mmCIF file of C-alpha atoms in Angstrom:
data_model
loop_
_atom_site.group_PDB
_atom_site.id
_atom_site.type_symbol
_atom_site.label_atom_id
_atom_site.label_comp_id
_atom_site.label_asym_id
_atom_site.label_seq_id
_atom_site.Cartn_x
_atom_site.Cartn_y
_atom_site.Cartn_z
ATOM 1 C CA MET A 1 -50.847 -10.309 -104.121
ATOM 2 C CA GLN A 2 -52.079 -10.008 -100.494
ATOM 3 C CA ASP A 3 -50.087 -7.532 -98.569
ATOM 4 C CA ALA A 4 -50.210 -8.335 -94.839
ATOM 5 C CA ARG A 5 -49.501 -4.729 -94.045
ATOM 6 C CA GLU A 6 -52.884 -3.782 -95.761
ATOM 7 C CA ASP A 7 -54.743 -6.334 -93.872
ATOM 8 C CA GLY A 8 -55.175 -4.487 -90.419
ATOM 9 C CA TRP A 9 -56.901 -5.634 -87.200
ATOM 10 C CA GLN A 10 -58.724 -4.009 -84.480
ATOM 11 C CA VAL A 11 -58.606 -3.689 -80.834
ATOM 12 C CA TYR A 12 -61.050 -1.367 -78.851
ATOM 13 C CA GLY A 13 -61.885 0.489 -81.850
ATOM 14 C CA THR A 14 -58.198 1.126 -82.928
ATOM 15 C CA THR A 15 -57.063 -0.008 -86.294
ATOM 16 C CA LEU A 16 -53.596 -1.469 -86.177
ATOM 17 C CA SER A 17 -51.457 -2.624 -89.262
ATOM 18 C CA SER A 18 -48.462 -4.102 -87.446
ATOM 19 C CA ARG A 19 -49.309 -7.618 -85.789
ATOM 20 C CA LEU A 20 -46.207 -7.374 -83.748
ATOM 21 C CA LEU A 21 -46.285 -5.632 -80.237
ATOM 22 C CA VAL A 22 -43.009 -5.407 -78.347
ATOM 23 C CA GLY A 23 -41.805 -4.991 -74.832
ATOM 24 C CA THR A 24 -39.224 -2.066 -73.864
ATOM 25 C CA ALA A 25 -37.389 -3.942 -71.140
ATOM 26 C CA GLN A 26 -33.780 -5.636 -71.065
ATOM 27 C CA TYR A 27 -32.249 -3.800 -74.087
ATOM 28 C CA PRO A 28 -28.398 -3.239 -73.904
ATOM 29 C CA SER A 29 -28.982 0.542 -74.193
ATOM 30 C CA PRO A 30 -31.736 3.181 -75.150
ATOM 31 C CA LYS A 31 -30.421 3.591 -78.410
ATOM 32 C CA ILE A 32 -30.668 -0.143 -79.196
ATOM 33 C CA LEU A 33 -34.134 -0.303 -77.629
ATOM 34 C CA ALA A 34 -34.989 2.806 -80.044
ATOM 35 C CA ASP A 35 -33.550 1.257 -83.227
ATOM 36 C CA ALA A 36 -35.109 -2.294 -82.316
ATOM 37 C CA ILE A 37 -38.565 -0.836 -81.959
ATOM 38 C CA ARG A 38 -38.105 0.978 -85.287
ATOM 39 C CA ALA A 39 -36.871 -2.452 -87.058
ATOM 40 C CA SER A 40 -39.900 -4.234 -85.770
ATOM 41 C CA ASP A 41 -42.385 -1.916 -87.120
ATOM 42 C CA ALA A 42 -44.404 -2.292 -83.874
ATOM 43 C CA GLU A 43 -47.214 0.421 -83.331
ATOM 44 C CA ILE A 44 -47.641 -0.769 -79.593
ATOM 45 C CA VAL A 45 -44.958 -1.084 -77.081
ATOM 46 C CA THR A 46 -45.407 -2.220 -73.613
ATOM 47 C CA VAL A 47 -44.170 -0.098 -70.579
ATOM 48 C CA SER A 48 -44.335 -0.234 -66.714
ATOM 49 C CA LEU A 49 -44.275 1.848 -63.751
ATOM 50 C CA ARG A 50 -41.462 1.323 -61.133
ATOM 51 C CA ARG A 51 -39.894 2.922 -58.024
ATOM 52 C CA GLU A 52 -37.272 5.500 -58.432
ATOM 53 C CA SER A 53 -35.661 8.052 -56.295
ATOM 54 C CA GLY A 54 -36.240 11.831 -56.572
ATOM 55 C CA GLY A 55 -33.505 13.935 -57.977
ATOM 56 C CA SER A 56 -32.343 11.381 -60.423
ATOM 57 C CA GLY A 57 -34.154 12.306 -63.606
ATOM 58 C CA ALA A 58 -36.699 9.660 -62.374
ATOM 59 C CA GLY A 59 -37.531 7.650 -65.572
ATOM 60 C CA GLN A 60 -38.184 10.754 -67.641
ATOM 61 C CA SER A 61 -35.597 10.131 -70.142
ATOM 62 C CA PHE A 62 -37.145 6.745 -71.035
ATOM 63 C CA TRP A 63 -40.583 8.314 -71.105
ATOM 64 C CA GLN A 64 -39.082 11.038 -73.708
ATOM 65 C CA LEU A 65 -37.406 8.416 -75.835
ATOM 66 C CA ILE A 66 -40.879 6.271 -76.206
ATOM 67 C CA ARG A 67 -42.668 9.480 -76.827
ATOM 68 C CA ASP A 68 -40.282 10.620 -79.664
ATOM 69 C CA LEU A 69 -40.805 7.113 -81.421
ATOM 70 C CA GLY A 70 -44.643 7.989 -82.029
ATOM 71 C CA VAL A 71 -45.791 4.609 -80.928
ATOM 72 C CA ARG A 72 -48.911 3.647 -78.606
ATOM 73 C CA VAL A 73 -48.089 2.594 -75.196
ATOM 74 C CA LEU A 74 -49.593 -0.284 -73.345
ATOM 75 C CA PRO A 75 -48.800 -0.213 -69.574
ATOM 76 C CA ASN A 76 -48.813 -3.530 -67.852
ATOM 77 C CA THR A 77 -49.107 -4.588 -64.181
ATOM 78 C CA ALA A 78 -46.095 -6.815 -64.339
ATOM 79 C CA GLY A 79 -45.180 -8.386 -60.986
ATOM 80 C CA CYS A 80 -48.565 -7.653 -59.322
ATOM 81 C CA HIS A 81 -49.751 -10.733 -57.380
ATOM 82 C CA ALA A 82 -52.907 -9.378 -55.922
ATOM 83 C CA VAL A 83 -56.096 -7.921 -57.378
ATOM 84 C CA LYS A 84 -55.637 -4.676 -55.376
ATOM 85 C CA GLU A 85 -52.071 -4.305 -56.479
ATOM 86 C CA ALA A 86 -52.932 -4.771 -60.083
ATOM 87 C CA VAL A 87 -55.871 -2.370 -59.848
ATOM 88 C CA THR A 88 -54.103 0.437 -58.155
ATOM 89 C CA THR A 89 -50.978 -0.033 -60.464
ATOM 90 C CA ALA A 90 -53.312 0.283 -63.638
ATOM 91 C CA GLU A 91 -54.921 3.373 -62.028
ATOM 92 C CA MET A 92 -51.461 4.968 -61.700
ATOM 93 C CA ALA A 93 -50.336 3.995 -65.214
ATOM 94 C CA ARG A 94 -53.784 5.635 -66.787
ATOM 95 C CA GLU A 95 -52.735 8.844 -65.274
ATOM 96 C CA VAL A 96 -49.047 8.743 -66.167
ATOM 97 C CA PHE A 97 -49.399 7.232 -69.515
ATOM 98 C CA ASP A 98 -52.607 8.807 -70.437
ATOM 99 C CA THR A 99 -54.370 5.891 -71.826
ATOM 100 C CA SER A 100 -56.952 3.659 -70.641
ATOM 101 C CA TRP A 101 -55.248 0.497 -72.239
ATOM 102 C CA VAL A 102 -53.779 -1.816 -69.686
ATOM 103 C CA LYS A 103 -51.947 -5.031 -70.109
ATOM 104 C CA LEU A 104 -53.456 -6.856 -67.027
ATOM 105 C CA GLU A 105 -51.091 -9.292 -65.362
ATOM 106 C CA VAL A 106 -51.955 -10.779 -62.161
ATOM 107 C CA ILE A 107 -49.370 -13.344 -61.427
ATOM 108 C CA SER A 108 -49.607 -16.556 -59.388
ATOM 109 C CA ASP A 109 -46.279 -17.932 -59.011
ATOM 110 C CA ASP A 110 -42.530 -16.793 -59.348
ATOM 111 C CA ASP A 111 -41.317 -19.894 -61.009
ATOM 112 C CA THR A 112 -43.646 -19.860 -63.939
ATOM 113 C CA LEU A 113 -44.843 -16.259 -63.866
ATOM 114 C CA ALA A 114 -48.156 -18.058 -64.788
ATOM 115 C CA PRO A 115 -51.387 -15.992 -64.498
ATOM 116 C CA ASP A 116 -53.695 -16.147 -61.426
ATOM 117 C CA VAL A 117 -56.658 -16.369 -63.451
ATOM 118 C CA ILE A 118 -59.176 -16.149 -60.655
ATOM 119 C CA GLY A 119 -57.568 -12.725 -59.510
ATOM 120 C CA LEU A 120 -57.312 -11.873 -63.358
ATOM 121 C CA VAL A 121 -60.903 -12.317 -64.001
ATOM 122 C CA GLU A 122 -61.782 -10.229 -60.794
ATOM 123 C CA ALA A 123 -59.410 -7.411 -61.525
ATOM 124 C CA ALA A 124 -60.552 -7.297 -65.292
ATOM 125 C CA ARG A 125 -64.133 -7.048 -63.968
ATOM 126 C CA ILE A 126 -63.137 -4.147 -61.747
ATOM 127 C CA LEU A 127 -61.084 -2.287 -64.459
ATOM 128 C CA SER A 128 -63.591 -2.701 -67.152
ATOM 129 C CA ARG A 129 -66.466 -1.203 -64.840
ATOM 130 C CA ASP A 130 -63.967 1.768 -64.510
ATOM 131 C CA GLY A 131 -63.461 2.535 -68.031
ATOM 132 C CA PHE A 132 -60.207 0.596 -68.667
ATOM 133 C CA GLN A 133 -59.811 -1.050 -71.836
ATOM 134 C CA VAL A 134 -58.097 -4.400 -70.543
ATOM 135 C CA PHE A 135 -55.480 -6.726 -72.499
ATOM 136 C CA PRO A 136 -55.511 -9.831 -69.959
ATOM 137 C CA TYR A 137 -52.381 -11.944 -69.795
ATOM 138 C CA THR A 138 -54.104 -15.283 -69.400
ATOM 139 C CA THR A 139 -53.767 -18.748 -70.176
ATOM 140 C CA GLU A 140 -55.443 -21.056 -73.001
ATOM 141 C CA ASP A 141 -58.172 -21.994 -70.490
ATOM 142 C CA LEU A 142 -61.385 -21.516 -72.525
ATOM 143 C CA GLY A 143 -63.602 -21.275 -69.486
ATOM 144 C CA ILE A 144 -61.271 -18.576 -67.949
ATOM 145 C CA ALA A 145 -61.421 -16.824 -71.489
ATOM 146 C CA GLN A 146 -65.108 -16.576 -71.446
ATOM 147 C CA LYS A 147 -65.161 -14.972 -68.302
ATOM 148 C CA LEU A 148 -62.702 -12.494 -69.190
ATOM 149 C CA VAL A 149 -64.831 -11.379 -72.190
ATOM 150 C CA ASP A 150 -67.849 -11.531 -69.991
ATOM 151 C CA ALA A 151 -65.952 -9.214 -67.701
ATOM 152 C CA GLY A 152 -65.727 -6.664 -70.534
ATOM 153 C CA CYS A 153 -62.339 -7.756 -72.413
ATOM 154 C CA GLU A 154 -62.449 -7.434 -76.111
ATOM 155 C CA ILE A 155 -58.987 -8.943 -76.586
ATOM 156 C CA LEU A 156 -57.444 -12.021 -75.129
ATOM 157 C CA MET A 157 -53.702 -12.616 -74.684
ATOM 158 C CA PRO A 158 -52.995 -16.244 -73.784
ATOM 159 C CA TRP A 159 -49.137 -17.214 -73.045
ATOM 160 C CA GLY A 160 -47.193 -19.272 -75.495
ATOM 161 C CA ALA A 161 -44.992 -20.682 -72.558
ATOM 162 C CA PRO A 162 -43.725 -19.042 -69.210
ATOM 163 C CA ILE A 163 -42.669 -15.229 -69.601
ATOM 164 C CA GLY A 164 -38.905 -15.073 -70.439
ATOM 165 C CA SER A 165 -38.583 -18.683 -71.272
ATOM 166 C CA GLY A 166 -38.259 -18.681 -75.011
ATOM 167 C CA ARG A 167 -39.685 -22.045 -75.219
ATOM 168 C CA GLY A 168 -42.447 -20.989 -78.067
ATOM 169 C CA LEU A 169 -45.684 -22.701 -78.146
ATOM 170 C CA ASN A 170 -46.106 -25.082 -75.294
ATOM 171 C CA ASN A 171 -49.697 -26.012 -76.151
ATOM 172 C CA PRO A 172 -50.528 -25.609 -79.925
ATOM 173 C CA TYR A 173 -53.586 -27.678 -79.231
ATOM 174 C CA GLY A 174 -55.010 -25.452 -76.757
ATOM 175 C CA LEU A 175 -54.078 -22.433 -78.588
ATOM 176 C CA ARG A 176 -55.793 -23.822 -81.782
ATOM 177 C CA ALA A 177 -58.854 -24.580 -79.659
ATOM 178 C CA MET A 178 -58.942 -21.100 -78.291
ATOM 179 C CA ARG A 179 -58.891 -19.719 -81.983
ATOM 180 C CA ALA A 180 -61.543 -22.021 -83.030
ATOM 181 C CA HIS A 181 -63.769 -21.073 -79.986
ATOM 182 C CA PHE A 182 -63.377 -17.224 -80.386
ATOM 183 C CA PRO A 183 -63.461 -16.471 -83.800
ATOM 184 C CA GLY A 184 -64.551 -12.996 -83.298
ATOM 185 C CA VAL A 185 -62.111 -11.866 -80.378
ATOM 186 C CA PRO A 186 -58.717 -10.516 -81.216
ATOM 187 C CA LEU A 187 -56.140 -12.956 -79.846
ATOM 188 C CA VAL A 188 -52.596 -12.258 -79.153
ATOM 189 C CA VAL A 189 -49.928 -14.929 -78.041
ATOM 190 C CA ASP A 190 -48.057 -12.982 -75.119
ATOM 191 C CA ALA A 191 -45.009 -14.531 -73.496
ATOM 192 C CA GLY A 192 -42.592 -17.470 -74.094
ATOM 193 C CA ILE A 193 -41.869 -16.821 -77.746
ATOM 194 C CA GLY A 194 -37.925 -17.320 -78.306
ATOM 195 C CA ALA A 195 -37.433 -17.509 -82.133
ATOM 196 C CA PRO A 196 -39.228 -15.979 -85.189
ATOM 197 C CA SER A 197 -40.495 -19.364 -86.144
ATOM 198 C CA HIS A 198 -42.527 -19.614 -82.981
ATOM 199 C CA ALA A 199 -44.182 -16.340 -83.776
ATOM 200 C CA ALA A 200 -44.797 -17.535 -87.387
ATOM 201 C CA ALA A 201 -46.467 -20.747 -86.090
ATOM 202 C CA ALA A 202 -48.660 -18.587 -83.651
ATOM 203 C CA MET A 203 -49.785 -16.654 -86.791
ATOM 204 C CA GLU A 204 -50.496 -19.541 -88.796
ATOM 205 C CA LEU A 205 -52.701 -21.007 -86.238
ATOM 206 C CA GLY A 206 -54.806 -17.719 -86.932
ATOM 207 C CA TYR A 207 -53.611 -15.463 -84.018
ATOM 208 C CA ASP A 208 -54.192 -11.685 -84.622
ATOM 209 C CA ALA A 209 -50.774 -10.574 -83.350
ATOM 210 C CA ILE A 210 -47.795 -11.661 -81.067
ATOM 211 C CA LEU A 211 -46.446 -9.782 -78.148
ATOM 212 C CA LEU A 212 -42.873 -10.399 -77.146
ATOM 213 C CA ASN A 213 -39.858 -8.667 -75.331
ATOM 214 C CA THR A 214 -36.951 -11.007 -74.185
ATOM 215 C CA ALA A 215 -36.542 -12.988 -77.679
ATOM 216 C CA ILE A 216 -35.673 -9.363 -79.301
ATOM 217 C CA ALA A 217 -34.024 -7.606 -76.244
ATOM 218 C CA ARG A 218 -31.639 -10.584 -75.295
ATOM 219 C CA ALA A 219 -30.459 -11.361 -78.763
ATOM 220 C CA GLY A 220 -26.965 -10.847 -79.981
ATOM 221 C CA ASP A 221 -28.267 -8.342 -82.296
ATOM 222 C CA PRO A 222 -31.571 -6.929 -81.117
ATOM 223 C CA VAL A 223 -32.173 -4.938 -84.314
ATOM 224 C CA VAL A 224 -31.671 -7.764 -86.757
ATOM 225 C CA MET A 225 -33.860 -9.842 -84.479
ATOM 226 C CA ALA A 226 -36.520 -7.139 -84.484
ATOM 227 C CA ARG A 227 -36.484 -7.326 -88.115
ATOM 228 C CA ALA A 228 -36.598 -11.016 -88.344
ATOM 229 C CA PHE A 229 -39.656 -11.202 -86.063
ATOM 230 C CA ALA A 230 -41.392 -8.594 -88.052
ATOM 231 C CA GLN A 231 -40.714 -10.666 -91.236
ATOM 232 C CA ALA A 232 -41.800 -13.985 -89.481
ATOM 233 C CA VAL A 233 -45.212 -12.323 -88.244
ATOM 234 C CA GLU A 234 -45.990 -11.159 -91.752
ATOM 235 C CA ALA A 235 -45.169 -14.486 -93.256
ATOM 236 C CA GLY A 236 -47.397 -16.310 -90.578
ATOM 237 C CA ARG A 237 -49.867 -13.851 -91.231
ATOM 238 C CA LEU A 238 -49.832 -14.182 -94.921
ATOM 239 C CA ALA A 239 -49.719 -18.099 -94.625
ATOM 240 C CA ARG A 240 -52.913 -18.199 -92.665
ATOM 241 C CA LEU A 241 -54.647 -16.135 -95.269
ATOM 242 C CA ALA A 242 -53.321 -18.292 -97.922
ATOM 243 C CA ASP A 243 -54.963 -21.327 -96.443
ATOM 244 C CA PRO A 244 -52.093 -23.849 -96.093
ATOM 245 C CA MET A 245 -52.318 -27.483 -97.139
ATOM 246 C CA GLU A 246 -53.427 -30.307 -94.881
ATOM 247 C CA PRO A 247 -50.650 -32.523 -93.707
ATOM 248 C CA ARG A 248 -50.642 -36.197 -95.074
ATOM 249 C CA ASP A 249 -49.115 -39.338 -93.931
ATOM 250 C CA MET A 250 -47.743 -40.581 -97.135
ATOM 251 C CA ALA A 251 -45.714 -39.166 -99.900
ATOM 252 C CA ALA A 252 -47.381 -37.787 -103.131
ATOM 253 C CA PRO A 253 -45.132 -37.010 -105.944
ATOM 254 C CA SER A 254 -44.989 -33.215 -106.884
ATOM 255 C CA THR A 255 -43.512 -33.920 -110.089
ATOM 256 C CA PRO A 256 -45.812 -35.142 -112.747
ATOM 257 C CA VAL A 257 -45.743 -38.998 -113.069
ATOM 258 C CA ILE A 258 -47.122 -39.053 -116.555
ATOM 259 C CA GLY A 259 -44.422 -38.716 -119.085
ATOM 260 C CA ARG A 260 -41.731 -40.008 -116.800
ATOM 261 C CA ALA A 261 -38.753 -41.772 -119.005
ATOM 262 C CA PHE A 262 -37.714 -45.534 -118.773
ATOM 263 C CA THR A 263 -41.287 -46.559 -118.208
ATOM 264 C CA ALA A 264 -43.738 -48.482 -120.354
ATOM 265 C CA ALA A 265 -45.685 -46.367 -122.565
ATOM 266 C CA MET D 1 -42.517 12.640 -39.287
ATOM 267 C CA GLN D 2 -41.674 9.060 -39.890
ATOM 268 C CA ILE D 3 -43.171 7.379 -43.129
ATOM 269 C CA SER D 4 -42.124 4.749 -45.924
ATOM 270 C CA VAL D 5 -41.586 6.076 -49.195
ATOM 271 C CA ASN D 6 -41.204 3.218 -51.837
ATOM 272 C CA GLY D 7 -40.727 0.700 -49.195
ATOM 273 C CA LYS D 8 -37.957 2.503 -47.424
ATOM 274 C CA PRO D 9 -38.405 4.265 -44.036
ATOM 275 C CA CYS D 10 -38.197 8.078 -44.478
ATOM 276 C CA GLU D 11 -38.125 11.068 -42.098
ATOM 277 C CA VAL D 12 -39.884 13.963 -43.705
ATOM 278 C CA ARG D 13 -41.227 17.362 -42.996
ATOM 279 C CA ALA D 14 -43.954 17.710 -45.750
ATOM 280 C CA ASP D 15 -47.419 17.279 -44.570
ATOM 281 C CA THR D 16 -49.133 16.664 -47.883
ATOM 282 C CA LEU D 17 -48.293 14.431 -50.798
ATOM 283 C CA ALA D 18 -47.571 17.212 -53.007
ATOM 284 C CA ALA D 19 -45.258 18.920 -50.653
ATOM 285 C CA LEU D 20 -43.505 15.462 -50.266
ATOM 286 C CA LEU D 21 -42.827 15.115 -54.076
ATOM 287 C CA ALA D 22 -41.166 18.763 -53.746
ATOM 288 C CA GLU D 23 -39.028 17.754 -50.559
ATOM 289 C CA LEU D 24 -37.973 14.470 -52.315
ATOM 290 C CA GLU D 25 -36.865 16.284 -55.596
ATOM 291 C CA TYR D 26 -39.388 15.015 -57.987
ATOM 292 C CA GLU D 27 -40.127 18.466 -59.145
ATOM 293 C CA ASP D 28 -41.661 18.430 -62.484
ATOM 294 C CA ALA D 29 -41.132 14.662 -63.201
ATOM 295 C CA VAL D 30 -43.868 12.569 -64.679
ATOM 296 C CA VAL D 31 -44.935 10.362 -61.568
ATOM 297 C CA ALA D 32 -47.863 8.541 -60.056
ATOM 298 C CA THR D 33 -48.644 8.344 -56.416
ATOM 299 C CA ALA D 34 -50.408 5.931 -54.198
ATOM 300 C CA ARG D 35 -50.846 6.522 -50.337
ATOM 301 C CA ASN D 36 -51.558 3.407 -48.424
ATOM 302 C CA ARG D 37 -52.180 1.205 -51.464
ATOM 303 C CA ASP D 38 -54.806 3.424 -52.717
ATOM 304 C CA PHE D 39 -54.223 5.749 -55.949
ATOM 305 C CA VAL D 40 -53.875 9.519 -55.629
ATOM 306 C CA ARG D 41 -54.691 11.626 -58.455
ATOM 307 C CA ARG D 42 -52.271 14.234 -59.499
ATOM 308 C CA LYS D 43 -54.855 16.841 -58.527
ATOM 309 C CA ASP D 44 -55.412 15.553 -55.244
ATOM 310 C CA ARG D 45 -51.762 15.623 -54.072
ATOM 311 C CA ALA D 46 -52.016 18.973 -52.594
ATOM 312 C CA GLN D 47 -55.096 17.982 -50.497
ATOM 313 C CA THR D 48 -53.679 14.739 -49.585
ATOM 314 C CA VAL D 49 -52.723 15.038 -46.089
ATOM 315 C CA ILE D 50 -49.868 12.735 -44.907
ATOM 316 C CA ALA D 51 -49.684 11.058 -41.393
ATOM 317 C CA GLU D 52 -47.159 9.270 -39.274
ATOM 318 C CA GLY D 53 -46.706 5.669 -40.682
ATOM 319 C CA ASP D 54 -48.095 6.483 -44.012
ATOM 320 C CA GLU D 55 -46.830 4.147 -46.907
ATOM 321 C CA ILE D 56 -46.218 6.349 -50.043
ATOM 322 C CA GLU D 57 -45.526 4.972 -53.463
ATOM 323 C CA ILE D 58 -43.751 7.340 -56.185
ATOM 324 C CA LEU D 59 -43.776 5.385 -59.418
ATOM 325 C CA VAL D 60 -42.121 6.519 -62.651
ATOM 326 C CA PRO D 61 -42.411 5.378 -66.355
ATOM 327 C CA LYS D 62 -40.019 2.427 -66.696
ATOM 328 C CA GLN D 63 -39.331 -0.231 -69.178
ATOM 329 C CA GLY D 64 -41.947 -3.013 -69.440
ATOM 330 C CA GLY D 65 -42.457 -6.332 -71.197
#
């Protein structure tokens, strides 16, 4: 039988077996964060850089906790509204986290946290030229996606729905079209996932992985929810590999009609 | 000297970024620095002179989504 765990995927030359990437924010406690990450089987977690006063331990215990988990980190540029801010934040993150990976966010609007796709393409171009391996948080717009690929992005991360909204896949048609248009580019649904069924649906569409944070961190039991997401992502991936049946409008009996009792022979 | 550190006005004695980190008790913490919105590498902090009115950012690893 096909085992989803043996069915790896690659990004920027790194082979990964887990298809679930998780954020590290909003957990009730550091212990629950650590337990949830372990339960999710994630190999990549997202992190950020923020201000903190000196003399207060300054983020060091969080960083130690992440290092102890032995996962890869994907620093983000969350909250950046300008290209310059995003580029400087990425440069700062590369030094602190010792990775050239960056989850590039350039945000256009605080109500939707929608990507500023024009700024995103410009920042992706600058960072790719400077040796970064950019994971762009984008929309399902195919023209923008192509510009990101042309800028050097070897992965695309369209939103499912606005960050933190938990609405699932707002535009399955757009996501399906993106999968069809970029068959060779790793695609990750990033943001808006609220329930494991949303993650499974994205995987059934052929997405390579799912990135989420709030749906696990804000669940009543984040550790159990992390496990649920891991299983949903694996189920969705297996379903994709198994080639699901096409839906049809009319019923078709699954039990054989031939040999049914009380009928004329 | 009056500068801004992480968006707050701050009166400091340090004249370099490295000295500023010591003065503000970041000590051996893993931090990233920027001066006037430009990234300053760790190795350049000792040579980076701070001037009146500079805007300094000192960022640390944090939770992110």
